[in-house]
Coordinates of C-alpha atoms in Angstrom, one line a residue:
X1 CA 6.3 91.8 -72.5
X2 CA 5.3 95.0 -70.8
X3 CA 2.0 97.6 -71.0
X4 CA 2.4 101.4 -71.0
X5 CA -0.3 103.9 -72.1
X6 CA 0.7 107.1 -73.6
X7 CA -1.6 109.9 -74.1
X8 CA -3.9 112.5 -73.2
X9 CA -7.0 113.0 -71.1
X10 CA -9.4 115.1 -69.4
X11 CA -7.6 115.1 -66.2
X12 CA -4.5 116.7 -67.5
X13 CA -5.3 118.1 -70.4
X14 CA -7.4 120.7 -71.6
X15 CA -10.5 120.5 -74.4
X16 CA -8.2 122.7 -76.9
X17 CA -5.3 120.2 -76.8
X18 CA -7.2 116.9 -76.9
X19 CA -9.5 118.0 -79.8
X20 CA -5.7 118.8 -81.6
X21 CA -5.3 115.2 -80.6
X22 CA -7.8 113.3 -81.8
X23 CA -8.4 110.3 -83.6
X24 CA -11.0 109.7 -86.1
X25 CA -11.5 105.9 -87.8
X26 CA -9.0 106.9 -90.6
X27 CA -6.4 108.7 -88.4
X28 CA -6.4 105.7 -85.7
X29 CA -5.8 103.2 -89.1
X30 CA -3.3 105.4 -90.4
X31 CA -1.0 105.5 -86.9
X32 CA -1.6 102.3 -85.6
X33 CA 0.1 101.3 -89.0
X34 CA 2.5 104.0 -88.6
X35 CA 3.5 102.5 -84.8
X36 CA 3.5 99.3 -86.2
X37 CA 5.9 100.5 -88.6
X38 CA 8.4 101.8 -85.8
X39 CA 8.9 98.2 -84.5
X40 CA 6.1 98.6 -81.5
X41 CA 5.0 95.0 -81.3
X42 CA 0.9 95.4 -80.2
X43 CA -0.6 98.7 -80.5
X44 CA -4.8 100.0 -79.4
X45 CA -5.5 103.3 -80.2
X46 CA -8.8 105.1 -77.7
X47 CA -9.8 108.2 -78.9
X48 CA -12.8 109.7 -76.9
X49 CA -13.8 113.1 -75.9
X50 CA -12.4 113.0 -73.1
X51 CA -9.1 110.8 -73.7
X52 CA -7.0 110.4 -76.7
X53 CA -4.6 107.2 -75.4
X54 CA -1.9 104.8 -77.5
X55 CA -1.6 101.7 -75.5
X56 CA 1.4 99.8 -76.1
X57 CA 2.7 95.9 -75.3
X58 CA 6.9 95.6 -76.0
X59 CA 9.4 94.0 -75.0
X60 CA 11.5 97.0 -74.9
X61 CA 9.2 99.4 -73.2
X62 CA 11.3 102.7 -72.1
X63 CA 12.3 102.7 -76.1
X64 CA 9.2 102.5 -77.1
X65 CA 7.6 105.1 -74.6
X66 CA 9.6 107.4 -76.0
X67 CA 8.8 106.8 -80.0
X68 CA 4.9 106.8 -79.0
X69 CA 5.5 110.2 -77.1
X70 CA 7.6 111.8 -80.1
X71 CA 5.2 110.5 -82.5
X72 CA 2.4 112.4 -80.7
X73 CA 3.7 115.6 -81.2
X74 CA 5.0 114.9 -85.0
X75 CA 1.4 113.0 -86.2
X76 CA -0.4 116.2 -85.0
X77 CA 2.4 118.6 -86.0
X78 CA 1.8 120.5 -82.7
X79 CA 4.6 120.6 -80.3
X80 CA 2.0 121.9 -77.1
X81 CA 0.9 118.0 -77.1
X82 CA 4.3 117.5 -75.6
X83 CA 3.6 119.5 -72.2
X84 CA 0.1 117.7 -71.2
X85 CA 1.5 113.9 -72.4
X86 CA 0.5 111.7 -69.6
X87 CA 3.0 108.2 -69.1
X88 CA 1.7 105.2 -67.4
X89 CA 3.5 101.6 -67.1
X90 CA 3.3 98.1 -66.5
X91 CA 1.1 97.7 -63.5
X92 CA -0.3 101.6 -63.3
X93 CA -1.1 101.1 -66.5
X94 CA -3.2 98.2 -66.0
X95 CA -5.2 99.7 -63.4
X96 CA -5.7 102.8 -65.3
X97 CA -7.0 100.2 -68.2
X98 CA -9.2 98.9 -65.7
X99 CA -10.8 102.1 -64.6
X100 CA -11.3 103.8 -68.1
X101 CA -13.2 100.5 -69.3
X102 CA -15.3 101.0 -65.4
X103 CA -16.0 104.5 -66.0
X104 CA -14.5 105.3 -63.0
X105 CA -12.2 107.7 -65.0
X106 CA -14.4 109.5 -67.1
X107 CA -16.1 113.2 -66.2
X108 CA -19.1 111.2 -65.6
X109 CA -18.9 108.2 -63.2
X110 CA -19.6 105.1 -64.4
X111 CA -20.9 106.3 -67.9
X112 CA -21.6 103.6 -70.3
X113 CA -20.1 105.0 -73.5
X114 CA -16.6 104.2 -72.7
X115 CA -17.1 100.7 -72.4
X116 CA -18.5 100.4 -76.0
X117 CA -15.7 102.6 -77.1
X118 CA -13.0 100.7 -75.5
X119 CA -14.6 97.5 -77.5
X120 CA -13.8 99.3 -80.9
X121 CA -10.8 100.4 -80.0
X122 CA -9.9 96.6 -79.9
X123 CA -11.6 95.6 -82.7
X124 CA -10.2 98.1 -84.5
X125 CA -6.9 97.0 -83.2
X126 CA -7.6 93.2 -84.1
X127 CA -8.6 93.8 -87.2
X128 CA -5.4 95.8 -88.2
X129 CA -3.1 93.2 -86.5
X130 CA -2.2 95.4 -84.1
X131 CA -3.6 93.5 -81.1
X132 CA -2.2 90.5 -80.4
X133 CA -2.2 87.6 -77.6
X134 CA -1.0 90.1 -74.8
X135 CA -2.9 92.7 -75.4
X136 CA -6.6 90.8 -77.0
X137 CA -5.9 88.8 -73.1
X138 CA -5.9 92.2 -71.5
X139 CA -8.5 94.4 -72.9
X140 CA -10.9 91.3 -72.7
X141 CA -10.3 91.2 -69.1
X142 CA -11.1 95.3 -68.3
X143 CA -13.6 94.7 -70.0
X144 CA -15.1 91.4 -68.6
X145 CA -14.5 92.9 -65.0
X146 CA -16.1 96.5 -66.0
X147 CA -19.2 94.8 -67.0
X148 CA -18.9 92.7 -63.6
X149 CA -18.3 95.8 -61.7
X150 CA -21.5 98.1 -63.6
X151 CA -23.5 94.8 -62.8
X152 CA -22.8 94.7 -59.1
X153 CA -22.7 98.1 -58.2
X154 CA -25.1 99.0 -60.4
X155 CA -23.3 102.2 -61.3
X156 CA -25.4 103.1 -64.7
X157 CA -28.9 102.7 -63.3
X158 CA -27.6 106.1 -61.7
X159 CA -29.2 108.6 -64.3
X160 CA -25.8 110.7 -64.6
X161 CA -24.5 111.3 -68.2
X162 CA -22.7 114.2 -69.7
X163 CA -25.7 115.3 -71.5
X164 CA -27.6 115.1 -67.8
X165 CA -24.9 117.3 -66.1
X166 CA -25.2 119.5 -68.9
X167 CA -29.0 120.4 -68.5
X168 CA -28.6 120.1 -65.1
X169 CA -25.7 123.0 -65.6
X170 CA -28.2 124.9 -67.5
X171 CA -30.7 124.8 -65.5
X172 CA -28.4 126.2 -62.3
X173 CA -27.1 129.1 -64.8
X174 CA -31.5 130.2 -66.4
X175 CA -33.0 128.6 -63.3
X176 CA -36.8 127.2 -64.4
X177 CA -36.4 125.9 -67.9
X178 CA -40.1 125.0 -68.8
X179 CA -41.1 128.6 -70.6
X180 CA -37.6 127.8 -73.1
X181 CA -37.3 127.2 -76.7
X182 CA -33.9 124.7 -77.1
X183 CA -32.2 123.5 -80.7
X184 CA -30.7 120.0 -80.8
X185 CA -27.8 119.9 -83.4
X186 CA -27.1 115.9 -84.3
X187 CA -29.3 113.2 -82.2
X188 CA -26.9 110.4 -82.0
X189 CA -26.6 109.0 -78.4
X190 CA -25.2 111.9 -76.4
X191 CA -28.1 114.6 -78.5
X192 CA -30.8 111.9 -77.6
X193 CA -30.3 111.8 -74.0
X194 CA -30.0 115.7 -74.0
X195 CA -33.5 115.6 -75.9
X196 CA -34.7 113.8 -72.5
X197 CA -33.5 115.5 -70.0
X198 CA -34.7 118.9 -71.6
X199 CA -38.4 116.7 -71.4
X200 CA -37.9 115.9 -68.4
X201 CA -37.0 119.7 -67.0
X202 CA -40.2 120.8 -69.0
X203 CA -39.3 122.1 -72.2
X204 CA -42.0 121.6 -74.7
X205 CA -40.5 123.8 -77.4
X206 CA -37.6 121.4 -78.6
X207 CA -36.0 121.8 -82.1
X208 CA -34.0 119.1 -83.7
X209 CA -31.8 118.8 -86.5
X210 CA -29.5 116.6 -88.2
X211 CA -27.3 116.2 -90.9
X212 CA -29.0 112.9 -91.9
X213 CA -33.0 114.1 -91.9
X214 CA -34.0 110.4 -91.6
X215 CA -32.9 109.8 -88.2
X216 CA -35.3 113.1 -87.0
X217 CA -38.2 111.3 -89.1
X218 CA -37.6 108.1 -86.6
X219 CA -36.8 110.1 -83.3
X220 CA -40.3 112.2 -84.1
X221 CA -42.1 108.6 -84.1
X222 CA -40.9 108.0 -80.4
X223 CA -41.6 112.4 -79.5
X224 CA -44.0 113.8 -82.0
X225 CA -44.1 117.5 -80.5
X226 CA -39.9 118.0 -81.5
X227 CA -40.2 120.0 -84.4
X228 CA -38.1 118.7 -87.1
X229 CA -35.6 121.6 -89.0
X230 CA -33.2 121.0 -91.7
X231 CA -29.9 121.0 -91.5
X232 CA -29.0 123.7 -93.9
X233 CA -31.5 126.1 -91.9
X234 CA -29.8 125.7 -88.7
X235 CA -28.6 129.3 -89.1
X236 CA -32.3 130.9 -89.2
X237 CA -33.6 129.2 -86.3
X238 CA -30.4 129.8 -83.4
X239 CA -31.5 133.3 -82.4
X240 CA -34.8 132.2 -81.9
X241 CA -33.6 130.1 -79.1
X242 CA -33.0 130.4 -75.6
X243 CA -30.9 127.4 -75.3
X244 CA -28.4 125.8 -77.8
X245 CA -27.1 122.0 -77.5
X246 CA -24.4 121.2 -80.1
X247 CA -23.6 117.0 -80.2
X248 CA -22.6 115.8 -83.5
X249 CA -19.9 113.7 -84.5
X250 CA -18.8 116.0 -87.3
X251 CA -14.7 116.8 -87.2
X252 CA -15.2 119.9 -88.2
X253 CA -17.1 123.3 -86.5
X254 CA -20.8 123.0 -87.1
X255 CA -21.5 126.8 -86.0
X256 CA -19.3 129.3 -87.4
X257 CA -19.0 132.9 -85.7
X258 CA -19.4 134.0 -89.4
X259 CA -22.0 132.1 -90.5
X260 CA -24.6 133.2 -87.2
X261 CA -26.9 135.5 -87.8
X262 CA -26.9 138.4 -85.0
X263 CA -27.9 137.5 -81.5
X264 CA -30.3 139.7 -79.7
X265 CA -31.0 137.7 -76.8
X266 CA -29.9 135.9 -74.3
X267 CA -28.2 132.4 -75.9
X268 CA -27.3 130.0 -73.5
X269 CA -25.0 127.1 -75.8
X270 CA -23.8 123.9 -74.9
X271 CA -21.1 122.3 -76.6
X272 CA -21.0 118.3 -76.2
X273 CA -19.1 117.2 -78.7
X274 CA -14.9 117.3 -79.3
X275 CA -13.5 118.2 -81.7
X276 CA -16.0 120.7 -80.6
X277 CA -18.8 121.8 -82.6
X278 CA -19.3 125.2 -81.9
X279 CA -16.7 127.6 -82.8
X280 CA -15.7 129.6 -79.4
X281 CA -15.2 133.0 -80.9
X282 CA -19.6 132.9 -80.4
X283 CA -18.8 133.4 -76.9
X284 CA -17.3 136.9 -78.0
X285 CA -20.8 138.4 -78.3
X286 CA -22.3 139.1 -75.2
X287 CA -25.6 137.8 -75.6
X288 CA -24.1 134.4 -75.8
X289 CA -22.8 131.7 -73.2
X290 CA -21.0 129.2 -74.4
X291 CA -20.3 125.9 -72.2
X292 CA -18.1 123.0 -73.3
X293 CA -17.3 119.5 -71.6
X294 CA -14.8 120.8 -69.8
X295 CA -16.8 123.2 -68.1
X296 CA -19.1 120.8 -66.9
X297 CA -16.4 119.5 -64.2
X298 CA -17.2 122.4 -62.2
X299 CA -20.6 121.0 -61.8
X300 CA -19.6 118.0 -60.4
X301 CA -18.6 117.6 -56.8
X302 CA -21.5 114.9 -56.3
X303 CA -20.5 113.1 -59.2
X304 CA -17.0 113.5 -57.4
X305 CA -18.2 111.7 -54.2
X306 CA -19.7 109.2 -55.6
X307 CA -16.8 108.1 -57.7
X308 CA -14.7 108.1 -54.5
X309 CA -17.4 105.7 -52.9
X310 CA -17.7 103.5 -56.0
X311 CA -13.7 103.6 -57.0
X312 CA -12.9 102.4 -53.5
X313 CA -15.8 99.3 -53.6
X314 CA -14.7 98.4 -57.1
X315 CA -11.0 98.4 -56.2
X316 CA -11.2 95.0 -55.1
X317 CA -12.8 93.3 -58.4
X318 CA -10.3 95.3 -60.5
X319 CA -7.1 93.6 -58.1
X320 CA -8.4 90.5 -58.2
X321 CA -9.1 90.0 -62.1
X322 CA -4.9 92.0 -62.8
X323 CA -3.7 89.4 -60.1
X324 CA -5.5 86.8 -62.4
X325 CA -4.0 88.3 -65.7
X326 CA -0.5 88.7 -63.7
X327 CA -0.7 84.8 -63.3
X328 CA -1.4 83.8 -67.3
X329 CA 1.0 86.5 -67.9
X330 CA 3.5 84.3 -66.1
X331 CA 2.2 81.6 -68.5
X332 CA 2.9 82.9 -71.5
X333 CA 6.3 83.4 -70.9
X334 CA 6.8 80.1 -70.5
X335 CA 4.9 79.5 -73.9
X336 CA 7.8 78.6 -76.3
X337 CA 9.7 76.4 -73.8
X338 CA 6.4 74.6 -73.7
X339 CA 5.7 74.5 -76.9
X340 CA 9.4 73.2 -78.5
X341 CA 9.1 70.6 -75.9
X342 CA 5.7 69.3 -77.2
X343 CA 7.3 69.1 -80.3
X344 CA 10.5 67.6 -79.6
X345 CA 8.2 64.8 -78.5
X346 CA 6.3 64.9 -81.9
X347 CA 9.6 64.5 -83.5
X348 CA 10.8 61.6 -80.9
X349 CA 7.0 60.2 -81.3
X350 CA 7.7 60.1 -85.3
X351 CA 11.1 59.0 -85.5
X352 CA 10.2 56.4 -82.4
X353 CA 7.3 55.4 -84.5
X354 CA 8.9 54.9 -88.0
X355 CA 11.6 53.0 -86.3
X356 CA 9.1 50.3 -85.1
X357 CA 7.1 50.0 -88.7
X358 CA 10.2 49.4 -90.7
X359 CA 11.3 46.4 -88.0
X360 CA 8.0 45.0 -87.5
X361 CA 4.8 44.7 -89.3
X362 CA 2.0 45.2 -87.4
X363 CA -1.8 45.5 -88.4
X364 CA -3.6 48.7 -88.4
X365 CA -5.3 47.7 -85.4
X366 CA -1.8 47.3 -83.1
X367 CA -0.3 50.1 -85.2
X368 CA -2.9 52.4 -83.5
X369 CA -2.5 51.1 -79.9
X370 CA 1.5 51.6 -80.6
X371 CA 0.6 55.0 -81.4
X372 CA -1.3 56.5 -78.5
X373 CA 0.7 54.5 -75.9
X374 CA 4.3 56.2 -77.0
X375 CA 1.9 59.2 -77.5
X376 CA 0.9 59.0 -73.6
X377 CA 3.9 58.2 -72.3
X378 CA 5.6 60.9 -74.1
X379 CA 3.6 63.5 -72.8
X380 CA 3.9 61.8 -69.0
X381 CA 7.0 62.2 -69.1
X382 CA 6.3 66.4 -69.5
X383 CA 3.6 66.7 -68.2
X384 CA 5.3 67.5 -64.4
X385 CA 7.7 69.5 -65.6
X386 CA 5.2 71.8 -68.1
X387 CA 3.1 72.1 -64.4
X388 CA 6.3 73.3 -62.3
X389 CA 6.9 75.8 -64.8
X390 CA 3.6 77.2 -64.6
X391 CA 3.4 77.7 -60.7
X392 CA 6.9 78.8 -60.7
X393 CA 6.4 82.4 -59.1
X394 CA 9.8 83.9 -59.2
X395 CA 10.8 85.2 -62.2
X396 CA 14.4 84.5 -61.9
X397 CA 13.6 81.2 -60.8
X398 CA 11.1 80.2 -63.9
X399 CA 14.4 81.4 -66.3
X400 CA 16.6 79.1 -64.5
X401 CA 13.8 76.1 -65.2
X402 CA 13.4 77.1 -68.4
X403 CA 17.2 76.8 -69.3
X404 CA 17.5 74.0 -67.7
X405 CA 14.4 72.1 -69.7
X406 CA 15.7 73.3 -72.8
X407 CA 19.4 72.0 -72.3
X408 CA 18.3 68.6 -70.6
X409 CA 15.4 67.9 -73.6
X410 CA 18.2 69.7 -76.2
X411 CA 15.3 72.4 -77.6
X412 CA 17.8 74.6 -78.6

């Protein structure tokens, strides 16, 4: 059994192709039974802004690459997927695993979101059946050793986010931002932080609005001077504002070129969200600018630096805890020899057993002692060659083993 991840992602491909390729809760459902359908043995669908990824576990991986890629480009009836498809296997795809669930792939270093996302993605993927030993034994792993490597390097107490970088972005394009009137369109995690980070740059004029009004009512408990607007009015209150931030989790556009009212002055928008929120035909009038993620990589070069520094430190706890999983992985191939020899000794220990009671009749007390003596010696007698299996290193080398086990016990 072999890993490979097939997909897309902010490094290779652009915010126009992944938001084509996205995967909402019903969508991932719908192909992770679709994959499963093809013969792919485990399948975890991640779907994030900034990645859309199929991870696969087979036993007949180059095959299956190629049905995962194919289906890519069929599901989303688009054949541009093709051309920004991004293949890794077997041990580069481990790694990669590793990082993603680190944060040490993402825009933003070490962001915490990820890691919560790659945790659905594999309960999802439990739930469905899709995720099985392999693959439960690998994600659990990325994950154990991202949380170990967040907790020693302490990579999110560092305050950058993709809502930071965004103000921060604004701020470099209007320069002071303290005399501004901003709009906050949907205040789940990312629109929250945003909401902070405009506090924190000095912006007392803060709108917010969300399609669920309750969730404003709560957020104004924690800031009362936001000024709470309704959803349906977003329209009347954008060219009032200096600064528009956009972060909803809505799959379709939540401001229409058609629907905004003229624009007379200067509009900065940000776009947080993919699919995208904001419909990029706005950028067409020229009192707008529009920013999306993928412009905020410009920003970056010290978020840049500091993943070098931090990818290079955390290296080492992500090589150690694959060389871990390489070891059980060597296990579990070893799993079926192991476990028809256990019970070829439960049938010996039953047939061994019966034997004895039909020639002699022994009371319950001696029947029991009879019982876990055969039962221990049976399981001395495998018990050496179940641990030279284990430590056998060599692949080659475990097969032979295994073959000869099975002929000498007869497990065939």
């Amino acid at each position: 059994m072999n890993v490979a991840v097939i997909g897309l992602s902010h490094q290779e491909a652009p915010i126009e192709i992944r938001e084509m390729a996205s995967f909402s809760e019903a969508k991932k459902i719908e192909a992770t039974s679709m994959l499963l359908d093809l013969g792919i043995e485990e399948v975890i669908i991640l779907s994030t802004c900034n990645r859309s990824e199929i991870y696969i576990a087979s036993s007949t991986l180059d095959e299956d690459i190629k049905l995962v890629k194919d289906f890519y480009s069929r599901y989303f009836k688009s054949d541009k997927i093709s051309d920004y498809i991004f293949i890794k296997k077997k041990d580069e795809a481990i790694n990669y695993l590793y990082r993603v669930c680190s944060g040490l792939d993402s825009i933003v270093i070490g962001e915490d979101q990820i890691l919560g996302q790659v945790k659905d993605a594999l309960m999802t993927a439990m739930e469905l059946d899709a995720s099985k030993k392999f693959m439960n034994k690998l994600f659990r792993e990325a994950i154990t050793t991202a949380k170990n490597i967040k907790s020693t390097y302490k990579i999110s107490e560092n305050p950058l986010s993709i809502s930071y970088i965004g103000v921060k972005f604004l701020k470099e394009k209007i320069g002071d931002l303290s005399d501004k009137k901003a709009f906050i369109i949907g205040v789940g995690k990312m629109g929250k932080l945003a909401l902070n980070h405009l506090l924190d740059e000095g912006v007392t004029k803060i709108y917010c609005c969300n399609r669920n009004p309750q969730k404003i009512k709560e957020l104004k408990e924690l800031y009362p001077s936001i000024i709470q607007v309704e959803y349906e009015n977003r329209y009347d209150y954008i060219p009032q504002m200096d600064i528009l931030v956009s972060a909803t989790a809505s799959t379709h556009t939540v401001v229409k070129k058609l629907d905004l009212p003229p624009i007379t002055k200067k509009l900065y928008a940000l776009d947080l969200a993919l699919p995208r929120d904001i419909d990029p035909d706005i950028a067409l009038d020229s009192n707008i600018v529009l920013f999306d993620i993928d412009s905020l990589k410009k920003t970056s070069e010290e978020n840049e630096k500091l993943r070098n520094e931090l990818s290079e430190k955390a290296q080492g706890l992500i090589s150690e805890s694959i060389t871990e999983f390489h070891k059980w992985k060597k296990t579990i191939k070893v799993d079926n020899t192991i476990k028809s020899l256990n019970e070829r000794c439960e049938e010996i220990h039953r047939d061994t057993i019966s034997y004895i009671y039909r020639k002699m009749d022994l009371p319950c007390r001696e029947k029991r002692i009879v019982e876990k003596m055969l039962d221990s010696a049976l399981k001395r007698l495998i018990r050496e060659p179940i641990i030279a299996l284990k430590q056998i290193d060599e692949d080659k080398k475990q097969s032979e083993y295994m073959k000869v086990i099975e002929e000498l016990f007869d497990l065939g």
